[in-house]
Coordinates of C-alpha atoms (C1' of nucleotides) in Angstrom, one line a residue:
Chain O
X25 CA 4.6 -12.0 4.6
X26 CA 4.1 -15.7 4.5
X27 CA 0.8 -17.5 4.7
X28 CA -0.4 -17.7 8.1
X29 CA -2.5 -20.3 7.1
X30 CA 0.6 -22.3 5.4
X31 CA 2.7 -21.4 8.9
X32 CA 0.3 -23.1 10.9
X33 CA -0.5 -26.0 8.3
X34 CA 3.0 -26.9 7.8
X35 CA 5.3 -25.1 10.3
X36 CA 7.9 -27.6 10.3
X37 CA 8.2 -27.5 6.8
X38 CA 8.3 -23.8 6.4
X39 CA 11.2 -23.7 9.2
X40 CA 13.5 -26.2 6.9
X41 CA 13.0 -24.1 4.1
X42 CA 13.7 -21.1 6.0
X43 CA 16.8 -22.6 7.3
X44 CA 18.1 -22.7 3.7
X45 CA 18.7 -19.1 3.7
X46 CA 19.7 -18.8 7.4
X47 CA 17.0 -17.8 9.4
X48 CA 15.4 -19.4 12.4
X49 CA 11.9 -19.6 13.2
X50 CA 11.2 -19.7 16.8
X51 CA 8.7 -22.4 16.0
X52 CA 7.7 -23.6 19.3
X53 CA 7.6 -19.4 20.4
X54 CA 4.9 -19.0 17.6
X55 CA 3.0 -21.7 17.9
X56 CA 2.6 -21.5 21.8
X57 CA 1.5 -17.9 21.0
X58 CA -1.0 -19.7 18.0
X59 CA -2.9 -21.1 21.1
X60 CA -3.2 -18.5 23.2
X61 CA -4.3 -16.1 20.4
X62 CA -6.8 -18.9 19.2
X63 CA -8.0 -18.9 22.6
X64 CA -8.5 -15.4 23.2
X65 CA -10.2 -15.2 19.8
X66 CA -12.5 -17.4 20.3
X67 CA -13.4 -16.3 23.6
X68 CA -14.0 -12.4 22.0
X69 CA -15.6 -13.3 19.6
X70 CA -18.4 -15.4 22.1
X71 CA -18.8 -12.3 23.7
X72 CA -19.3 -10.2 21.1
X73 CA -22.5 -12.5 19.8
X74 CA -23.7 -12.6 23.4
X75 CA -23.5 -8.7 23.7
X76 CA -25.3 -8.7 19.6
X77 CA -27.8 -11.1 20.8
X78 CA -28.5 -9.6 23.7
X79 CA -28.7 -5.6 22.5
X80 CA -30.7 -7.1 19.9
X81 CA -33.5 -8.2 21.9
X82 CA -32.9 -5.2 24.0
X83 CA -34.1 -3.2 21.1
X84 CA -37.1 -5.4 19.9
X85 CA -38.7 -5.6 24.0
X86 CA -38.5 -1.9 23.7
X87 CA -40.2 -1.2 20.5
X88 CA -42.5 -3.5 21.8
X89 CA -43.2 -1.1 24.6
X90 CA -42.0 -4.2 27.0
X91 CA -39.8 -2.7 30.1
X92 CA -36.2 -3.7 29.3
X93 CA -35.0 -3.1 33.2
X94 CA -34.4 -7.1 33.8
X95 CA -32.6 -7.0 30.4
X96 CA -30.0 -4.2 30.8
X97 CA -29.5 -6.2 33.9
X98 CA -28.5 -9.2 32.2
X99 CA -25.8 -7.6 30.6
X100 CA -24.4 -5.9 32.8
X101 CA -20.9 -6.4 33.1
X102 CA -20.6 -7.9 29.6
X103 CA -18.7 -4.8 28.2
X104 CA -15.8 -5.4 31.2
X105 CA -15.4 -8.6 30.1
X106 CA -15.3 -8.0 26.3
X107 CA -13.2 -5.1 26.7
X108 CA -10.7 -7.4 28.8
X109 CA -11.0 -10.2 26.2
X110 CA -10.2 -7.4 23.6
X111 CA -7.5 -6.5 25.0
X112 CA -5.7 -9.5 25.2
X113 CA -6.4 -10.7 21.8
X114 CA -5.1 -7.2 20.5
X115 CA -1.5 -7.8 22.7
X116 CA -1.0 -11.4 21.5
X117 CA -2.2 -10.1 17.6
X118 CA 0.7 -7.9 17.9
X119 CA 2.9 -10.4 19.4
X120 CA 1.9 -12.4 16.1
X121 CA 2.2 -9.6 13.3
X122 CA 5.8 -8.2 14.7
X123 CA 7.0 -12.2 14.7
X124 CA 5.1 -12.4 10.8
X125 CA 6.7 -9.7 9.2
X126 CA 10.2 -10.5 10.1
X127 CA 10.4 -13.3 8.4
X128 CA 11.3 -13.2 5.1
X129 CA 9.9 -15.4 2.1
X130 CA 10.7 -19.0 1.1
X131 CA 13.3 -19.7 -1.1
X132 CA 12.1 -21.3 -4.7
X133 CA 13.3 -24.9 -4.9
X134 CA 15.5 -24.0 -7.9
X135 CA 17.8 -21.6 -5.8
X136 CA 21.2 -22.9 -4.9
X137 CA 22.0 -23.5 -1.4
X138 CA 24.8 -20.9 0.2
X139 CA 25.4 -18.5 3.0
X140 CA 26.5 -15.8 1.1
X141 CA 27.9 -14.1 -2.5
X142 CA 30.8 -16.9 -2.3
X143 CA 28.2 -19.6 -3.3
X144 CA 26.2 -17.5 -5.8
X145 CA 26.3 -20.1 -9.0
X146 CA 26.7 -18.5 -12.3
X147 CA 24.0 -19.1 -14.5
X148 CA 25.9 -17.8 -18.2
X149 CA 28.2 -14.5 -19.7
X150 CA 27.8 -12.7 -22.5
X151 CA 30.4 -11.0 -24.2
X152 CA 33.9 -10.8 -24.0
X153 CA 36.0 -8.4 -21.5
X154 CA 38.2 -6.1 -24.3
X155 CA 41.9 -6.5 -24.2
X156 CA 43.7 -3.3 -23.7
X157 CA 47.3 -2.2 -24.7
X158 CA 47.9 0.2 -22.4
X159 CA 47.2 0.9 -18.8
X160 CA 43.9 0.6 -17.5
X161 CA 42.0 3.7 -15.6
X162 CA 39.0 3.5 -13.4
X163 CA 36.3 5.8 -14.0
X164 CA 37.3 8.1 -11.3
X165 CA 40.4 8.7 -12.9
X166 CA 38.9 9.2 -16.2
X167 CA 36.0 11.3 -14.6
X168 CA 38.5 13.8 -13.0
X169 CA 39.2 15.3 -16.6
X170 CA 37.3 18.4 -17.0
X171 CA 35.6 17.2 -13.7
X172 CA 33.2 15.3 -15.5
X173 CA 32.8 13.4 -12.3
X174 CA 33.6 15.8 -9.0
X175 CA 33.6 14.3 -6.1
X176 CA 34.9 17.2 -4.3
X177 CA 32.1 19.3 -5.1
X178 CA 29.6 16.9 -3.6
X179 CA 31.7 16.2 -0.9
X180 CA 31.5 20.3 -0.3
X181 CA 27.7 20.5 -1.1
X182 CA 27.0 17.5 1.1
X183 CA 29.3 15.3 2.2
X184 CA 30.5 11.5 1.0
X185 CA 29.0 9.4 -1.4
X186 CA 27.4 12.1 -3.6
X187 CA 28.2 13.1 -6.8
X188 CA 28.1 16.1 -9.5
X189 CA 28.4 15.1 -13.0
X190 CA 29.2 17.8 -15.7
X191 CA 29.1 18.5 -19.2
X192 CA 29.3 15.5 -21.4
X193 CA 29.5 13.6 -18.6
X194 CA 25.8 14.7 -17.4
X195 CA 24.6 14.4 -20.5
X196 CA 25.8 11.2 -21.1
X197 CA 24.1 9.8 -17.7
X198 CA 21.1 11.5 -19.0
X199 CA 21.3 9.4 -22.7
X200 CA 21.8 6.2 -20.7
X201 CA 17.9 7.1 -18.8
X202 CA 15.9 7.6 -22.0
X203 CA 17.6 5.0 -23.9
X204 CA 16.2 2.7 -21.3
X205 CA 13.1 4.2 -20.8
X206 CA 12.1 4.3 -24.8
X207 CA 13.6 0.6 -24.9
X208 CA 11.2 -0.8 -22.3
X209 CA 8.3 0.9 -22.9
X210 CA 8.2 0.9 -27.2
X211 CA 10.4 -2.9 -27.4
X212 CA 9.4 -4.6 -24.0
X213 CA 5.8 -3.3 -23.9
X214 CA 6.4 -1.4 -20.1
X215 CA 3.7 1.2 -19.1
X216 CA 5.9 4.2 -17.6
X217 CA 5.2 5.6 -14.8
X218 CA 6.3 8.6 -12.6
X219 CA 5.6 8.3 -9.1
X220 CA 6.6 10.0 -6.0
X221 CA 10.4 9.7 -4.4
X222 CA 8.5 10.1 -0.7
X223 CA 6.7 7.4 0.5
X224 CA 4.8 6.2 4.0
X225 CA 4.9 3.7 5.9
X226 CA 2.4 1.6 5.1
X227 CA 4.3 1.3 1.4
X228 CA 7.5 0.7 2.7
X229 CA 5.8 -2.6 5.1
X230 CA 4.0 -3.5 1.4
X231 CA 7.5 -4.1 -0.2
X232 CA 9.1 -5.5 3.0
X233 CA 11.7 -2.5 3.7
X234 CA 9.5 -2.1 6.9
X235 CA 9.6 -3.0 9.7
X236 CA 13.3 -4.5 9.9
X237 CA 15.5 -2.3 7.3
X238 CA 14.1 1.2 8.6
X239 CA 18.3 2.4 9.2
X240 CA 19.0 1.5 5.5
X241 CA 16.5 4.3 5.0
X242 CA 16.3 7.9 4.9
X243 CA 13.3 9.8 6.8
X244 CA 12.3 13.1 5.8
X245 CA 9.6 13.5 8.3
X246 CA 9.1 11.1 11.3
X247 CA 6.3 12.7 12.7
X248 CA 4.4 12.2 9.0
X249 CA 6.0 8.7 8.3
X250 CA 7.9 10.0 5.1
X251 CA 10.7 8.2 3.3
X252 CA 13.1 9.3 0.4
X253 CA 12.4 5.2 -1.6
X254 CA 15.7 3.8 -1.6
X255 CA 14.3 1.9 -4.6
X256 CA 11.4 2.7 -7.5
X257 CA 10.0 -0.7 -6.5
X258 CA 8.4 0.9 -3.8
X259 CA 5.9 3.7 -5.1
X260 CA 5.7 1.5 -8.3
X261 CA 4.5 -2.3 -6.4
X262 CA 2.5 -0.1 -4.0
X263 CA 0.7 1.3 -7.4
X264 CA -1.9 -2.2 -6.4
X265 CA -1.7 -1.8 -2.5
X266 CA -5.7 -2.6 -1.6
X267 CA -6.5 -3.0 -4.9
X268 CA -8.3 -5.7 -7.1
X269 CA -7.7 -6.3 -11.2
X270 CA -9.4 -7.8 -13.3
X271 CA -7.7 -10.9 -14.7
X272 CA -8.1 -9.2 -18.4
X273 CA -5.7 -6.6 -17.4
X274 CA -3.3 -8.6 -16.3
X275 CA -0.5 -8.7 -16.4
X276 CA 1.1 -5.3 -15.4
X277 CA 4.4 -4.0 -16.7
X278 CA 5.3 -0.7 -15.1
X279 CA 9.0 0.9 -16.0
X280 CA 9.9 3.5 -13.9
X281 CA 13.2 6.5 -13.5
X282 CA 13.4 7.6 -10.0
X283 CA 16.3 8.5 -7.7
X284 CA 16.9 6.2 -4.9
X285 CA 18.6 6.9 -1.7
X286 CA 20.3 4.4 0.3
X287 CA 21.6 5.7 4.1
X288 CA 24.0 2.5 3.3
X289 CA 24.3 2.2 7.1
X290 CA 26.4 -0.7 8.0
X291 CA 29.0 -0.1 4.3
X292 CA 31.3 2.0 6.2
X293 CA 34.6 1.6 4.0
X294 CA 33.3 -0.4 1.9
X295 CA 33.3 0.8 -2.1
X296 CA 34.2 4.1 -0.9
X297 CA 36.0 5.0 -4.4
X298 CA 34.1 6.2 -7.2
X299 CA 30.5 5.8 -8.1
X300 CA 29.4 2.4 -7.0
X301 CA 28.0 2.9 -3.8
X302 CA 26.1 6.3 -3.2
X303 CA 24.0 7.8 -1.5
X304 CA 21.8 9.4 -4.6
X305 CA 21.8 7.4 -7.6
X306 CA 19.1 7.1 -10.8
X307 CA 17.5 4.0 -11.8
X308 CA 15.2 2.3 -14.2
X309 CA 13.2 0.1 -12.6
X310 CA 11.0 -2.8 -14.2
X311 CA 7.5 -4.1 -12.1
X312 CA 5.5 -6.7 -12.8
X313 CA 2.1 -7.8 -11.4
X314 CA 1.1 -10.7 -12.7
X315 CA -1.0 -13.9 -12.2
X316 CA 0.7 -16.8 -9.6
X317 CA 1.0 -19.4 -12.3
X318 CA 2.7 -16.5 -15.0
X319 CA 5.3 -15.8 -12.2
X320 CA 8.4 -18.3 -12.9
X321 CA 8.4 -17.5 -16.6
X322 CA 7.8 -14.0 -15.9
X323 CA 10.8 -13.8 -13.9
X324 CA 13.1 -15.0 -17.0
X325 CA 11.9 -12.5 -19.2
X326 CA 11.8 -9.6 -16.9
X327 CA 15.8 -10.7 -16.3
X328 CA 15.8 -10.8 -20.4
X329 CA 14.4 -7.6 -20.3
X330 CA 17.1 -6.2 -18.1
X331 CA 20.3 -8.2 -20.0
X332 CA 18.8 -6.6 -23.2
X333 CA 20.1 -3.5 -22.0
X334 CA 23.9 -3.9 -21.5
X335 CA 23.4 -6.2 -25.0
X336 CA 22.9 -2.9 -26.9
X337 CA 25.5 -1.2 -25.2
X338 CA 27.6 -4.3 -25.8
X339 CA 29.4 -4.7 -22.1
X340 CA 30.1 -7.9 -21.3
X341 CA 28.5 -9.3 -18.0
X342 CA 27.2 -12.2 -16.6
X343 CA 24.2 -13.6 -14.6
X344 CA 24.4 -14.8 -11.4
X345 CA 21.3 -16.8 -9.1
X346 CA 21.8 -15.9 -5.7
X347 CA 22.1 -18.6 -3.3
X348 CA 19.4 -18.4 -0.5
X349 CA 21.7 -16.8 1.9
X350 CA 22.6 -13.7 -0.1
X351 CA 18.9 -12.8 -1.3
X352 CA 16.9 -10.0 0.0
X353 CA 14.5 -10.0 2.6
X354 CA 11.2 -10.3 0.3
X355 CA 12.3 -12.4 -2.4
X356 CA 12.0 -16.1 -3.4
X357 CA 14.7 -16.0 -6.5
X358 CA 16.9 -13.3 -7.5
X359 CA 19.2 -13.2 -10.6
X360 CA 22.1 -10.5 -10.1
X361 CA 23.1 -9.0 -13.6
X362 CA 27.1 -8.3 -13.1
X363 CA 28.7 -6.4 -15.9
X364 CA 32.7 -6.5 -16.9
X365 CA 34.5 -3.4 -14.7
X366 CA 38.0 -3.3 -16.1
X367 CA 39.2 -0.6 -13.6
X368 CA 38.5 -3.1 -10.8
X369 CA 39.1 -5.9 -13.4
X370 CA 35.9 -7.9 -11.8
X371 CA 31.9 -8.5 -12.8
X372 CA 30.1 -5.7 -10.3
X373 CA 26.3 -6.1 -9.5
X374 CA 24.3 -3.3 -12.1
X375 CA 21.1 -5.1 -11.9
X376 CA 18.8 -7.5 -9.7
X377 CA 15.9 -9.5 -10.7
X378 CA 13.8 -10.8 -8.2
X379 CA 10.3 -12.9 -8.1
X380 CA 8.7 -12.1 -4.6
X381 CA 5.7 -14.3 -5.2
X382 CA 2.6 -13.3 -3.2
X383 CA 5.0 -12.3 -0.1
X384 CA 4.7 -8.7 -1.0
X385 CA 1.0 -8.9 -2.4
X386 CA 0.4 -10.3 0.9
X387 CA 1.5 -7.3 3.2
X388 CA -0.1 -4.7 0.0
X389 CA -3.2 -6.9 -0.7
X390 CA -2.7 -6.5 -3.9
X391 CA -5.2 -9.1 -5.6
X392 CA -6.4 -10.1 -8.7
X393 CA -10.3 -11.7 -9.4
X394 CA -9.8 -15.1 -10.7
X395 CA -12.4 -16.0 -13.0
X396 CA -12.6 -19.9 -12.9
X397 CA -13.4 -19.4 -8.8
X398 CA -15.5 -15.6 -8.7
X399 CA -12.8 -14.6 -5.8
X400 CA -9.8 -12.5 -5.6
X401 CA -6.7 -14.1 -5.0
X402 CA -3.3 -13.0 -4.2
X403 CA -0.7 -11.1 -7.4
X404 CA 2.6 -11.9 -7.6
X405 CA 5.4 -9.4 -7.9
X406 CA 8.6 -9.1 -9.7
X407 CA 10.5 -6.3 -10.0
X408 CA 14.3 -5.9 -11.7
X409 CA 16.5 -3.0 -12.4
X410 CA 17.3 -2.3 -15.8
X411 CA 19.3 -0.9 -15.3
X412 CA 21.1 1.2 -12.0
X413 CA 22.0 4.1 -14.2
X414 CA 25.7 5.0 -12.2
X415 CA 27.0 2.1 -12.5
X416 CA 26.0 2.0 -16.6
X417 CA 28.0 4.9 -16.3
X418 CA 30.8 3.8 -14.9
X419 CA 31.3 0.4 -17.1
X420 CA 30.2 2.5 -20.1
X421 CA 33.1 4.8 -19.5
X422 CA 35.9 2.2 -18.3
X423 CA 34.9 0.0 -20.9
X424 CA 34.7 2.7 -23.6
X425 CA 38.1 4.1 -22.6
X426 CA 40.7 5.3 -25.0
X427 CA 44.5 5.3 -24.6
X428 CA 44.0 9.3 -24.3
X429 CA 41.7 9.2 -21.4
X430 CA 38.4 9.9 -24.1
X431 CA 35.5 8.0 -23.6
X432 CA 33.9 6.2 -27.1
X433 CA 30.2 6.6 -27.2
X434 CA 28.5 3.7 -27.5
X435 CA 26.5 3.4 -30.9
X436 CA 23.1 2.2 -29.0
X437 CA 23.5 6.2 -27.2
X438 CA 24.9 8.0 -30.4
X439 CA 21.6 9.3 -30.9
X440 CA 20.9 10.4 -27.5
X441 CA 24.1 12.2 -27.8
X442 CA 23.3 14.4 -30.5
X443 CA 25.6 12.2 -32.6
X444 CA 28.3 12.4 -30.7
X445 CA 30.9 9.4 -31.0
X446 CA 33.5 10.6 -28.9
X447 CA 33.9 12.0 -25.3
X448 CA 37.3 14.4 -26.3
X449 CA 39.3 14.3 -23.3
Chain B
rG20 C1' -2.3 30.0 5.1
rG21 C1' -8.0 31.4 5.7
rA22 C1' -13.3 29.8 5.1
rG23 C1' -16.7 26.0 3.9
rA24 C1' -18.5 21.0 2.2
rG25 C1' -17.7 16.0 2.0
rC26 C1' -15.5 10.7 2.7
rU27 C1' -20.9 4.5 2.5
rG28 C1' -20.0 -2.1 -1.6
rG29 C1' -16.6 -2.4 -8.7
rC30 C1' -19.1 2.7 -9.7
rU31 C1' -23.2 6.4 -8.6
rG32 C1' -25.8 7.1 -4.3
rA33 C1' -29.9 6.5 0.0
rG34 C1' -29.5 5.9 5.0
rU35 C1' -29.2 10.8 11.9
rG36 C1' -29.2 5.4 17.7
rG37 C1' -31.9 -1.0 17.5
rU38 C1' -34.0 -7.1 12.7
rC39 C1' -28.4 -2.2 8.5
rG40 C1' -23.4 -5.5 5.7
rA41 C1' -26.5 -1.6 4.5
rA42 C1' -32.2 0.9 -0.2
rA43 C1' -32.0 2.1 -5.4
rG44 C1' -29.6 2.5 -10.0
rC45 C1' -25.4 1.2 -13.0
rG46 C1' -21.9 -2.5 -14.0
rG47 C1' -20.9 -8.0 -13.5
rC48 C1' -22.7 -13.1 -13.7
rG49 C1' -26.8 -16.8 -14.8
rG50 C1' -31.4 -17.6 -17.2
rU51 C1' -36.1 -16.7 -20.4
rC52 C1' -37.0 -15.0 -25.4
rU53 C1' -34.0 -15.2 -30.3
rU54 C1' -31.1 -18.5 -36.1
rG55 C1' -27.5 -15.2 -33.4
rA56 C1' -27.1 -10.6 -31.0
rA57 C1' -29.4 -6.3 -28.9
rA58 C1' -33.6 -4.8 -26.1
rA59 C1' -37.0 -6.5 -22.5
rC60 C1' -38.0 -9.5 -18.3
rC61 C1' -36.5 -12.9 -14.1
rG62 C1' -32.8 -14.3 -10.8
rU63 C1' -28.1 -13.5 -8.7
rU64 C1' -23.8 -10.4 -7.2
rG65 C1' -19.0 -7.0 -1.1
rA66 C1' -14.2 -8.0 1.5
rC67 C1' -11.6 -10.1 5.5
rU68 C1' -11.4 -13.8 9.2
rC69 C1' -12.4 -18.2 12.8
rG70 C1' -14.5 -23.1 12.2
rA71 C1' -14.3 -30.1 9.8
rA72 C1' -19.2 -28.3 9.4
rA73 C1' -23.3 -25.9 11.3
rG74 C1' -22.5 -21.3 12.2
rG75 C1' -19.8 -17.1 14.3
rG76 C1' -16.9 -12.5 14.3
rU77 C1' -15.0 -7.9 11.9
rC78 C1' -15.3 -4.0 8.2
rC79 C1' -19.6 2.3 6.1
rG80 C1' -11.7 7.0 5.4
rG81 C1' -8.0 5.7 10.1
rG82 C1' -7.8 5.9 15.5
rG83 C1' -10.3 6.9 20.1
rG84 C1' -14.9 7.9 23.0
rU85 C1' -20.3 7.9 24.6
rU86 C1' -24.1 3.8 24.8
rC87 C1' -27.1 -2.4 26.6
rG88 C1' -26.6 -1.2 21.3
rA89 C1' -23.0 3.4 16.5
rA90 C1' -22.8 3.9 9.2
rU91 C1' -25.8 7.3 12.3
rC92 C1' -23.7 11.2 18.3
rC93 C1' -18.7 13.3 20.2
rC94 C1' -13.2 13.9 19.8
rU95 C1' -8.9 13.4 16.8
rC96 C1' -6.0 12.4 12.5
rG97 C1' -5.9 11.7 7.2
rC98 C1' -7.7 12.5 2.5
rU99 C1' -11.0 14.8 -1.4
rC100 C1' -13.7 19.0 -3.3
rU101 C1' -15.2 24.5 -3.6
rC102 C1' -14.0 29.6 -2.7
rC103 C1' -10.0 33.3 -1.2
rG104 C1' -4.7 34.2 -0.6
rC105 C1' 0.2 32.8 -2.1
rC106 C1' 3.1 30.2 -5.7
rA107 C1' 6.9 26.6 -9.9

RNA sequence: GGAGAGCUGGCUGAGUGGUCGAAAGCGGCGGUCUUGAAAACCGUUGACUCGAAAGGGUCCGGGGGUUCGAAUCCCUCGCUCUCCGCCA
């Protein structure tokens, strides 16, 4: 959520900036409803010292022993009034909050202009695609062997976009989760954290996937308000919802594993082959809480962090800042990580680094107590993935491939592997 | 699943219809004393929101109700704890 304060200081301002990533603010809508909601504010809030005042002296005549009989008349007809004045307050608040939390954050300054993934800017690469000398399988070919990767059977247990992994296959997902986990928390200094995969609403409105993304969700229990997260981010950020550090403890580096399920409503056809888009997936996520002026370099680091990751398993890939039309809903500047695929011979998203500022802190009230002025003051969050463990698989085994169809274990995973060097096919 | 007890400020905890945003203690902050520190003593210390300010308003788990007036009474939901049952 955006500063109310900042909407109604400097509305045309916020409108030009939310124009750079393609949204329109019905400026003249919300501030027509400003004034009425002002006015009905103002008017409750009267009536609510006249009613204080008034009970007030109700109760000191009658401890006094005075009659109160011409005082209860005086306010009679008060509560209608209030209750009206209530009402309509409550109806244009509403209004106001729905308006609010659809509108997604400011852009930072640095973020290139674009409507969508075309005008992404690349930002560097690291690494150098491998030349092979003989032909090229995707990872669903080279999963089928032993069916390492079954589709089939998913497809059976559940239906598309799920997966079962077997033998080496499984285990070798599994190496590619604690490799990450021990990296960030014993080199990058990350607490880790397990944290439930169902969440309520009132996390899901914290991070921003409520209310306008509910149908990339999936709902366990409507009548409860439960959500399989479609992202650690969730229960991890919503670790500070209502909550106020203290400055010393700042700031707060969380690494997560969870799940994450996506309903990917609306990515009918689209990266229907293979493991890149599923509806079940593991990830290692990175948050960070940390204080407003730490933010900007935090973000760098976090995205370090992340790149550190396919470094060790030495895949090539390359960063990309989005342009303002292709970030999410919550975030002010994201850097996509996109790592070398050479069965689809292109860079594919496998990580995203965002700086959300205080928009999320906002909606969680997640706060801090800043010493220089006594108060608490808004966090700001970041959160990256480091990295979306399916698709580590995937570019780990199309990148590792050998003419035979065996997969070379990457040194950085030997160990997680038991030793093992070599996937036999 | 059954029975019972709770939910109050950063924490512990008093408060059963009126000047209660709320005693007290702890913690925090400032000061006195001290070479310095500790102890002791004194003072101070909730959040949100409207307003240029003066000053208002809201918040005692959430929501609703009764009342001129609710932390206090009623309903409802949530959560925590204790005991019993079941269970990875």
């Amino acid at each position: 959520m955006l500063d109310p304060r900042l909407i109604r200081a400097s509305l045309s301002d916020v409108v030009t900036q939310l124009e750079k990533r393609g949204f329109k603010l019905d400026s003249a809508g919300l501030e027509a409803l400003e004034l009425k909601r002002k006015a009905h504010q103002v008017e409750t809030e009267a009536l609510q010292n006249e009613r204080n005042n008034k009970s007030r002296n109700i109760g000191k005549a009658k401890a006094a022993g005075e009659d109160i009989q011409p005082l209860l008349a005086e306010v009679a007809g008060l509560s209608e009034k209030l209750d009206a004045a209530k009402n309509a307050l409550q109806q244009v608040q509403q209004e106001m909050d729905e308006i609010l939390l659809g509108i997604p954050n400011l852009p930072h300054e640095s973020v290139p202009a674009g409507r969508n993934e075309n005008d992404n800017v690349e930002v560097r690469r690291w690494g150098e695609p491998r030349e092979f000398d003989f032909k090229i399988r995707d990872h669903v070919d080279l999963g089928a062997h032993q069916q390492w990767m079954d589709f089939e059977t998913a497809s059976k247990l559940t239906g598309s976009r799920f997966v079962v992994l077997r033998k080496q296959m499984a285990k070798l997902h599994r190496a590619l989760i604690q490799f990450m986990l021990d990296m960030h928390t014993i080199e990058h200094g990350y607490d880790e954290v397990y944290v439930p995969y169902i969440v309520n609403r009132e996390s899901l409105r914290g991070t921003g996937q409520l209310p306008k993304f509910e149908e990339d969700l999936f709902c366990v229990d409507a009548e409860q308000g439960y959500y399989l997260i479609p992202t650690a981010e969730v229960p991890v950020t919503n670790l500070l919802r209502d909550e106020i550090v203290d400055a010393a403890q700042l700031p707060l580096k969380f690494v997560a594993h969870t799940p994450c399920f996506r309903s990917e409503a609306g990515s009918y056809g689209k990266d229907t082959r293979g493991l890149i888009r599923q509806h079940q997936f593991e990830k290692i996520e990175l948050v960070q809480l940390v204080k407003p002026d730490d933010a900007w370099p935090a973000l760098e680091v976090l995205t370090a962090h992340a790149e550190t990751v396919l470094q060790k398993l030495e895949l090539p890939y390359r960063v990309m800042a989005l342009c303002a039309g292709d970030m999410g809903f919550s975030s002010a500047k994201t850097y996509d990580l996109e790592v070398w695929l050479p069965g689809q011979q292109t860079y594919r998203e496998i990580s995203s680094c965002s700086c959300f500022t205080d928009f999320q802190a906002r909606r969680m009230r997640a706060r801090w107590r800043n010493p220089d002025t006594g108060k608490p003051e808004l966090l700001n969050t970041l959160n990256g993935s480091a990295l979306a463990v399916g698709r580590a698989l995937v570019a780990v085994v199309e990148n590792y491939q050998q003419v035979d169809g065996s997969i070379v274990v990457p040194k950085a995973l030997q160990s997680y592997m038991g030793g093992v060097e070599l996937l036999q096919a």
